[in-house]
PDB file of C-alpha atoms in Angstrom:
ATOM      1  CA  GLN A 504    -255.488-108.441 124.474  1.00  0.00           C
ATOM      2  CA  LYS A 505    -255.843-110.243 127.714  1.00  0.00           C
ATOM      3  CA  GLU A 506    -257.210-108.294 130.317  1.00  0.00           C
ATOM      4  CA  VAL A 507    -254.134-108.584 132.732  1.00  0.00           C
ATOM      5  CA  GLU A 508    -251.033-109.791 131.702  1.00  0.00           C
ATOM      6  CA  GLN A 509    -248.387-110.749 134.000  1.00  0.00           C
ATOM      7  CA  ASP A 510    -244.701-112.395 133.361  1.00  0.00           C
ATOM      8  CA  PRO A 511    -244.891-115.808 134.736  1.00  0.00           C
ATOM      9  CA  GLY A 512    -241.081-115.860 135.590  1.00  0.00           C
ATOM     10  CA  PRO A 513    -239.187-117.665 137.066  1.00  0.00           C
ATOM     11  CA  LEU A 514    -237.327-114.464 138.542  1.00  0.00           C
ATOM     12  CA  SER A 515    -234.348-115.708 140.665  1.00  0.00           C
ATOM     13  CA  VAL A 516    -232.313-113.039 142.514  1.00  0.00           C
ATOM     14  CA  PRO A 517    -229.669-113.022 145.670  1.00  0.00           C
ATOM     15  CA  GLU A 518    -230.891-112.488 148.884  1.00  0.00           C
ATOM     16  CA  GLY A 519    -231.035-108.644 149.793  1.00  0.00           C
ATOM     17  CA  ALA A 520    -231.805-107.685 146.166  1.00  0.00           C
ATOM     18  CA  ILE A 521    -234.681-105.229 145.465  1.00  0.00           C
ATOM     19  CA  VAL A 522    -237.348-107.137 143.629  1.00  0.00           C
ATOM     20  CA  SER A 523    -239.742-105.755 141.062  1.00  0.00           C
ATOM     21  CA  LEU A 524    -242.685-107.386 140.020  1.00  0.00           C
ATOM     22  CA  ASN A 525    -245.309-106.114 137.605  1.00  0.00           C
ATOM     23  CA  CYS A 526    -248.877-106.461 135.718  1.00  0.00           C
ATOM     24  CA  THR A 527    -250.285-104.549 132.726  1.00  0.00           C
ATOM     25  CA  TYR A 528    -253.870-104.483 132.001  1.00  0.00           C
ATOM     26  CA  SER A 529    -256.065-103.050 129.136  1.00  0.00           C
ATOM     27  CA  ASN A 530    -259.597-102.218 131.161  1.00  0.00           C
ATOM     28  CA  SER A 531    -259.057 -98.429 132.192  1.00  0.00           C
ATOM     29  CA  ALA A 532    -262.074 -98.800 134.330  1.00  0.00           C
ATOM     30  CA  PHE A 533    -260.174-100.846 137.412  1.00  0.00           C
ATOM     31  CA  GLN A 534    -260.144 -99.059 140.391  1.00  0.00           C
ATOM     32  CA  TYR A 535    -258.731-101.657 143.068  1.00  0.00           C
ATOM     33  CA  PHE A 536    -255.439-103.264 143.017  1.00  0.00           C
ATOM     34  CA  MET A 537    -254.454-105.998 145.188  1.00  0.00           C
ATOM     35  CA  TRP A 538    -250.930-108.213 145.210  1.00  0.00           C
ATOM     36  CA  TYR A 539    -250.915-111.677 146.643  1.00  0.00           C
ATOM     37  CA  ARG A 540    -248.522-114.284 147.579  1.00  0.00           C
ATOM     38  CA  GLN A 541    -248.702-117.902 147.299  1.00  0.00           C
ATOM     39  CA  TYR A 542    -246.640-120.392 148.552  1.00  0.00           C
ATOM     40  CA  SER A 543    -246.534-123.796 146.982  1.00  0.00           C
ATOM     41  CA  ARG A 544    -249.721-125.737 147.771  1.00  0.00           C
ATOM     42  CA  LYS A 545    -250.919-123.053 150.109  1.00  0.00           C
ATOM     43  CA  GLY A 546    -253.778-120.477 149.467  1.00  0.00           C
ATOM     44  CA  PRO A 547    -252.852-116.801 148.151  1.00  0.00           C
ATOM     45  CA  GLU A 548    -252.136-114.362 151.224  1.00  0.00           C
ATOM     46  CA  LEU A 549    -253.070-110.994 150.492  1.00  0.00           C
ATOM     47  CA  LEU A 550    -250.271-108.684 150.682  1.00  0.00           C
ATOM     48  CA  MET A 551    -251.344-105.181 149.613  1.00  0.00           C
ATOM     49  CA  TYR A 552    -254.573-103.349 148.601  1.00  0.00           C
ATOM     50  CA  THR A 553    -254.662-100.183 146.755  1.00  0.00           C
ATOM     51  CA  TYR A 554    -257.578 -97.963 145.154  1.00  0.00           C
ATOM     52  CA  SER A 555    -256.970 -95.814 142.397  1.00  0.00           C
ATOM     53  CA  SER A 556    -253.692 -94.525 141.574  1.00  0.00           C
ATOM     54  CA  GLY A 557    -250.352 -93.651 143.931  1.00  0.00           C
ATOM     55  CA  ASN A 558    -248.072 -95.843 146.396  1.00  0.00           C
ATOM     56  CA  LYS A 559    -248.605 -97.813 149.039  1.00  0.00           C
ATOM     57  CA  GLU A 560    -245.660 -98.938 151.683  1.00  0.00           C
ATOM     58  CA  ASP A 561    -245.948-101.536 154.093  1.00  0.00           C
ATOM     59  CA  GLY A 562    -242.570-102.406 155.780  1.00  0.00           C
ATOM     60  CA  ARG A 563    -240.329-103.931 153.034  1.00  0.00           C
ATOM     61  CA  PHE A 564    -243.255-104.181 150.367  1.00  0.00           C
ATOM     62  CA  THR A 565    -244.412-101.066 148.215  1.00  0.00           C
ATOM     63  CA  ALA A 566    -247.298-101.320 145.794  1.00  0.00           C
ATOM     64  CA  GLN A 567    -247.482 -98.723 143.022  1.00  0.00           C
ATOM     65  CA  VAL A 568    -250.328 -97.889 140.669  1.00  0.00           C
ATOM     66  CA  ASP A 569    -250.241 -95.757 137.570  1.00  0.00           C
ATOM     67  CA  LYS A 570    -253.516 -95.756 135.757  1.00  0.00           C
ATOM     68  CA  SER A 571    -252.369 -93.404 133.020  1.00  0.00           C
ATOM     69  CA  SER A 572    -250.149 -96.510 131.840  1.00  0.00           C
ATOM     70  CA  LYS A 573    -252.065 -98.951 133.106  1.00  0.00           C
ATOM     71  CA  TYR A 574    -249.180-100.398 134.826  1.00  0.00           C
ATOM     72  CA  ILE A 575    -249.091-101.704 138.558  1.00  0.00           C
ATOM     73  CA  SER A 576    -245.828-102.895 140.337  1.00  0.00           C
ATOM     74  CA  LEU A 577    -245.047-104.591 143.554  1.00  0.00           C
ATOM     75  CA  PHE A 578    -241.459-103.905 145.079  1.00  0.00           C
ATOM     76  CA  ILE A 579    -239.592-105.917 147.648  1.00  0.00           C
ATOM     77  CA  ARG A 580    -236.867-104.446 149.459  1.00  0.00           C
ATOM     78  CA  ASP A 581    -234.124-106.452 151.051  1.00  0.00           C
ATOM     79  CA  SER A 582    -236.026-109.712 149.859  1.00  0.00           C
ATOM     80  CA  GLN A 583    -235.306-113.035 152.009  1.00  0.00           C
ATOM     81  CA  PRO A 584    -235.431-116.349 150.927  1.00  0.00           C
ATOM     82  CA  SER A 585    -238.775-116.414 152.784  1.00  0.00           C
ATOM     83  CA  ASP A 586    -240.330-114.413 150.229  1.00  0.00           C
ATOM     84  CA  SER A 587    -239.823-117.285 147.482  1.00  0.00           C
ATOM     85  CA  ALA A 588    -243.154-117.642 146.316  1.00  0.00           C
ATOM     86  CA  THR A 589    -245.414-117.173 143.434  1.00  0.00           C
ATOM     87  CA  TYR A 590    -247.280-113.377 143.054  1.00  0.00           C
ATOM     88  CA  LEU A 591    -250.641-112.767 142.154  1.00  0.00           C
ATOM     89  CA  CYS A 592    -251.894-109.410 140.944  1.00  0.00           C
ATOM     90  CA  ALA A 593    -255.656-109.145 140.876  1.00  0.00           C
ATOM     91  CA  MET A 594    -257.988-105.905 140.129  1.00  0.00           C
ATOM     92  CA  VAL A 595    -261.288-104.877 140.223  1.00  0.00           C
ATOM     93  CA  TRP A 596    -264.083-102.125 139.601  1.00  0.00           C
ATOM     94  CA  ASP A 597    -266.986-100.813 141.316  1.00  0.00           C
ATOM     95  CA  GLY A 598    -269.844-102.712 139.496  1.00  0.00           C
ATOM     96  CA  SER A 599    -267.623-105.638 138.033  1.00  0.00           C
ATOM     97  CA  GLU A 600    -268.880-109.261 138.693  1.00  0.00           C
ATOM     98  CA  LYS A 601    -265.241-110.638 139.434  1.00  0.00           C
ATOM     99  CA  LEU A 602    -261.680-110.204 140.596  1.00  0.00           C
ATOM    100  CA  VAL A 603    -259.241-110.394 137.564  1.00  0.00           C
ATOM    101  CA  PHE A 604    -256.055-111.992 138.495  1.00  0.00           C
ATOM    102  CA  GLY A 605    -252.696-112.138 136.592  1.00  0.00           C
ATOM    103  CA  LYS A 606    -250.672-116.034 135.827  1.00  0.00           C
ATOM    104  CA  GLY A 607    -248.752-114.980 138.667  1.00  0.00           C
ATOM    105  CA  THR A 608    -244.922-114.487 138.870  1.00  0.00           C
ATOM    106  CA  LYS A 609    -242.756-117.322 140.151  1.00  0.00           C
ATOM    107  CA  LEU A 610    -239.999-115.776 142.171  1.00  0.00           C
ATOM    108  CA  THR A 611    -237.030-117.507 144.250  1.00  0.00           C
ATOM    109  CA  VAL A 612    -234.533-115.336 146.513  1.00  0.00           C
ATOM    110  CA  ASN A 613    -231.206-117.500 146.690  1.00  0.00           C
ATOM    111  CA  PRO A 614    -229.150-117.201 150.440  1.00  0.00           C
TER     112      PRO A 614
ATOM    113  CA  ASP B1084    -257.997-117.526 164.818  1.00  0.00           C
ATOM    114  CA  GLY B1085    -260.409-116.381 162.386  1.00  0.00           C
ATOM    115  CA  GLY B1086    -259.857-117.879 158.758  1.00  0.00           C
ATOM    116  CA  ILE B1087    -261.052-119.992 156.060  1.00  0.00           C
ATOM    117  CA  THR B1088    -261.043-124.106 156.170  1.00  0.00           C
ATOM    118  CA  GLN B1089    -261.230-125.970 153.516  1.00  0.00           C
ATOM    119  CA  SER B1090    -261.304-129.787 153.372  1.00  0.00           C
ATOM    120  CA  PRO B1091    -260.022-132.065 152.815  1.00  0.00           C
ATOM    121  CA  LYS B1092    -256.531-131.402 151.708  1.00  0.00           C
ATOM    122  CA  TYR B1093    -256.505-133.838 149.030  1.00  0.00           C
ATOM    123  CA  LEU B1094    -259.143-135.799 147.115  1.00  0.00           C
ATOM    124  CA  PHE B1095    -259.626-138.533 145.183  1.00  0.00           C
ATOM    125  CA  ARG B1096    -262.536-138.878 142.466  1.00  0.00           C
ATOM    126  CA  LYS B1097    -263.129-142.298 140.928  1.00  0.00           C
ATOM    127  CA  GLU B1098    -265.148-142.109 137.299  1.00  0.00           C
ATOM    128  CA  GLY B1099    -269.131-141.041 137.391  1.00  0.00           C
ATOM    129  CA  GLN B1100    -268.651-140.144 140.853  1.00  0.00           C
ATOM    130  CA  ASN B1101    -269.694-136.848 142.334  1.00  0.00           C
ATOM    131  CA  VAL B1102    -267.493-135.205 145.386  1.00  0.00           C
ATOM    132  CA  THR B1103    -267.976-132.450 147.633  1.00  0.00           C
ATOM    133  CA  LEU B1104    -265.392-129.919 148.943  1.00  0.00           C
ATOM    134  CA  SER B1105    -265.907-128.129 152.459  1.00  0.00           C
ATOM    135  CA  CYS B1106    -265.183-124.527 152.478  1.00  0.00           C
ATOM    136  CA  GLU B1107    -266.330-122.898 156.482  1.00  0.00           C
ATOM    137  CA  GLN B1108    -265.245-119.143 157.338  1.00  0.00           C
ATOM    138  CA  ASN B1109    -265.510-117.422 160.866  1.00  0.00           C
ATOM    139  CA  LEU B1110    -264.502-114.272 159.561  1.00  0.00           C
ATOM    140  CA  ASN B1111    -268.380-113.439 159.313  1.00  0.00           C
ATOM    141  CA  HIS B1112    -267.795-112.502 155.721  1.00  0.00           C
ATOM    142  CA  ASP B1113    -270.765-112.006 153.505  1.00  0.00           C
ATOM    143  CA  ALA B1114    -269.706-113.276 150.167  1.00  0.00           C
ATOM    144  CA  MET B1115    -267.762-116.492 149.274  1.00  0.00           C
ATOM    145  CA  TYR B1116    -266.293-117.667 146.026  1.00  0.00           C
ATOM    146  CA  TRP B1117    -264.652-120.894 144.471  1.00  0.00           C
ATOM    147  CA  TYR B1118    -261.665-120.759 142.168  1.00  0.00           C
ATOM    148  CA  ARG B1119    -259.927-123.206 140.175  1.00  0.00           C
ATOM    149  CA  GLN B1120    -256.225-122.850 139.863  1.00  0.00           C
ATOM    150  CA  ASP B1121    -254.510-125.147 136.823  1.00  0.00           C
ATOM    151  CA  PRO B1122    -250.732-124.684 136.203  1.00  0.00           C
ATOM    152  CA  GLY B1123    -249.995-121.824 133.643  1.00  0.00           C
ATOM    153  CA  GLN B1124    -253.858-120.837 133.808  1.00  0.00           C
ATOM    154  CA  GLY B1125    -254.190-118.578 136.812  1.00  0.00           C
ATOM    155  CA  LEU B1126    -257.464-118.352 138.931  1.00  0.00           C
ATOM    156  CA  ARG B1127    -260.572-118.864 137.150  1.00  0.00           C
ATOM    157  CA  LEU B1128    -264.146-118.227 139.055  1.00  0.00           C
ATOM    158  CA  ILE B1129    -266.428-121.016 139.189  1.00  0.00           C
ATOM    159  CA  TYR B1130    -269.179-119.740 141.855  1.00  0.00           C
ATOM    160  CA  TYR B1131    -269.796-116.918 144.184  1.00  0.00           C
ATOM    161  CA  SER B1132    -272.465-116.028 146.854  1.00  0.00           C
ATOM    162  CA  GLN B1133    -272.656-112.542 148.003  1.00  0.00           C
ATOM    163  CA  ILE B1134    -275.692-113.164 150.288  1.00  0.00           C
ATOM    164  CA  VAL B1135    -277.283-116.110 151.889  1.00  0.00           C
ATOM    165  CA  ASN B1136    -279.234-118.656 149.814  1.00  0.00           C
ATOM    166  CA  ASP B1137    -278.373-116.753 146.769  1.00  0.00           C
ATOM    167  CA  PHE B1138    -275.120-117.265 144.388  1.00  0.00           C
ATOM    168  CA  GLN B1139    -274.048-116.662 140.882  1.00  0.00           C
ATOM    169  CA  LYS B1140    -272.099-118.707 137.964  1.00  0.00           C
ATOM    170  CA  GLY B1141    -268.474-117.728 137.170  1.00  0.00           C
ATOM    171  CA  ASP B1142    -266.499-118.220 134.164  1.00  0.00           C
ATOM    172  CA  ILE B1143    -266.214-122.078 134.587  1.00  0.00           C
ATOM    173  CA  ALA B1144    -269.362-123.332 136.729  1.00  0.00           C
ATOM    174  CA  GLU B1145    -270.379-126.360 133.967  1.00  0.00           C
ATOM    175  CA  GLY B1146    -270.054-129.526 135.660  1.00  0.00           C
ATOM    176  CA  TYR B1147    -270.166-127.911 139.255  1.00  0.00           C
ATOM    177  CA  SER B1148    -272.716-127.178 142.006  1.00  0.00           C
ATOM    178  CA  VAL B1149    -272.870-125.071 145.152  1.00  0.00           C
ATOM    179  CA  SER B1150    -275.262-124.256 147.994  1.00  0.00           C
ATOM    180  CA  ARG B1151    -275.040-121.408 150.667  1.00  0.00           C
ATOM    181  CA  GLU B1152    -277.717-122.292 153.257  1.00  0.00           C
ATOM    182  CA  LYS B1153    -275.536-120.790 156.201  1.00  0.00           C
ATOM    183  CA  LYS B1154    -273.158-117.617 156.399  1.00  0.00           C
ATOM    184  CA  GLU B1155    -270.318-119.553 157.497  1.00  0.00           C
ATOM    185  CA  SER B1156    -270.614-122.548 154.748  1.00  0.00           C
ATOM    186  CA  PHE B1157    -270.063-122.687 150.957  1.00  0.00           C
ATOM    187  CA  PRO B1158    -269.743-125.910 149.740  1.00  0.00           C
ATOM    188  CA  LEU B1159    -268.574-126.984 146.537  1.00  0.00           C
ATOM    189  CA  THR B1160    -270.087-130.375 144.542  1.00  0.00           C
ATOM    190  CA  VAL B1161    -267.988-131.139 141.560  1.00  0.00           C
ATOM    191  CA  THR B1162    -270.082-133.389 139.206  1.00  0.00           C
ATOM    192  CA  SER B1163    -269.614-136.379 137.154  1.00  0.00           C
ATOM    193  CA  ALA B1164    -270.283-133.844 134.393  1.00  0.00           C
ATOM    194  CA  GLN B1165    -267.018-131.928 135.105  1.00  0.00           C
ATOM    195  CA  LYS B1166    -264.726-134.025 132.576  1.00  0.00           C
ATOM    196  CA  ASN B1167    -261.476-132.674 133.608  1.00  0.00           C
ATOM    197  CA  PRO B1168    -261.634-132.138 137.497  1.00  0.00           C
ATOM    198  CA  THR B1169    -258.384-132.499 138.404  1.00  0.00           C
ATOM    199  CA  ALA B1170    -256.909-129.332 139.783  1.00  0.00           C
ATOM    200  CA  PHE B1171    -256.507-127.280 143.095  1.00  0.00           C
ATOM    201  CA  TYR B1172    -259.976-125.904 144.190  1.00  0.00           C
ATOM    202  CA  LEU B1173    -259.455-122.607 146.307  1.00  0.00           C
ATOM    203  CA  CYS B1174    -262.386-121.116 148.302  1.00  0.00           C
ATOM    204  CA  ALA B1175    -262.274-117.445 149.389  1.00  0.00           C
ATOM    205  CA  SER B1176    -264.399-114.813 151.180  1.00  0.00           C
ATOM    206  CA  SER B1177    -264.520-110.818 151.629  1.00  0.00           C
ATOM    207  CA  TRP B1178    -266.470-108.599 153.864  1.00  0.00           C
ATOM    208  CA  GLY B1179    -269.698-107.153 152.864  1.00  0.00           C
ATOM    209  CA  GLY B1180    -270.444-108.598 149.691  1.00  0.00           C
ATOM    210  CA  ARG B1181    -269.308-106.520 147.487  1.00  0.00           C
ATOM    211  CA  LEU B1182    -266.539-107.627 144.828  1.00  0.00           C
ATOM    212  CA  ASN B1183    -264.346-104.586 145.633  1.00  0.00           C
ATOM    213  CA  GLN B1184    -263.585-106.132 148.859  1.00  0.00           C
ATOM    214  CA  PRO B1185    -260.084-107.643 149.128  1.00  0.00           C
ATOM    215  CA  GLN B1186    -260.604-111.792 149.112  1.00  0.00           C
ATOM    216  CA  HIS B1187    -258.977-113.986 151.581  1.00  0.00           C
ATOM    217  CA  PHE B1188    -258.286-117.651 150.364  1.00  0.00           C
ATOM    218  CA  GLY B1189    -258.354-120.902 152.533  1.00  0.00           C
ATOM    219  CA  ASP B1190    -255.360-123.345 151.808  1.00  0.00           C
ATOM    220  CA  GLY B1191    -257.064-125.181 148.990  1.00  0.00           C
ATOM    221  CA  THR B1192    -257.871-128.989 148.109  1.00  0.00           C
ATOM    222  CA  ARG B1193    -256.362-130.572 145.551  1.00  0.00           C
ATOM    223  CA  LEU B1194    -258.366-133.029 143.485  1.00  0.00           C
ATOM    224  CA  SER B1195    -257.263-135.463 141.585  1.00  0.00           C
ATOM    225  CA  ILE B1196    -258.665-138.334 139.338  1.00  0.00           C
ATOM    226  CA  LEU B1197    -258.492-142.360 140.394  1.00  0.00           C
TER     227      LEU B1197
END
C-alpha cells in the first residue's frame, strides 16, 4: 500500500461548481497536512497548512482532516477557471525525514 | 519581494557533462530542499539541508551532488552518473530547519538531454 494515495484525475467541472479533492494515507503518524496548487510549468504554491484533525477555511478553500479515517480533503467553492491546476497533498510528522507528497490531481474549471 | 529564485528556467545537458542548477532564497529560511518531478511520479526528494554546511541524501540522491556554503544558496549538480536526468527540478525552503514546516517552492528548472 502506498503511503499517500491521490486520484490523478483529470477532473473537469463547470465554473461555479464545488470541487472536492481528496487524499488517503496509510501512516497514522502523520500530523501536519498541506495542500499545494501547481500551475503548468510553475512550482507548487502552498494553499493550506493544517495540524491534526479538523477543518480550516481560507476564502473559497476549506481543508478537512479526518485522522480516524486517514483521509484529507480540499474543497473549493465557487470554482473559477483560474483554479485550473494540479493540486498536490503533502503530509509529515514530527521526527520524519521528509514531506510525503501525493501525485497530484489535475483540475480543469470550464467557463 | 521575498522568494526562491531558480535558474536557469531551461537547461540542456550533453552526454558526459555535469550541469549545475542554481537555487537562491531571500526568505531567511534555514532548510532547503531539491526535488525531482516526473510525469505521473509526483515529487521525489533528492537532497535536503537543514543548516549551512550540512546536508542529507533524500530518496534519489545517486547521480546528484549539492553544497550549502551560504544560508541563501543551495546549488544542485546533476552529474554524468545520472543516466536519466530529464525532469523538472524544484527547489524549496522552509523556516526553522524542521521538516514539519510548510515548504515554499521556486518555479523550477526543466533539464533535457541534447
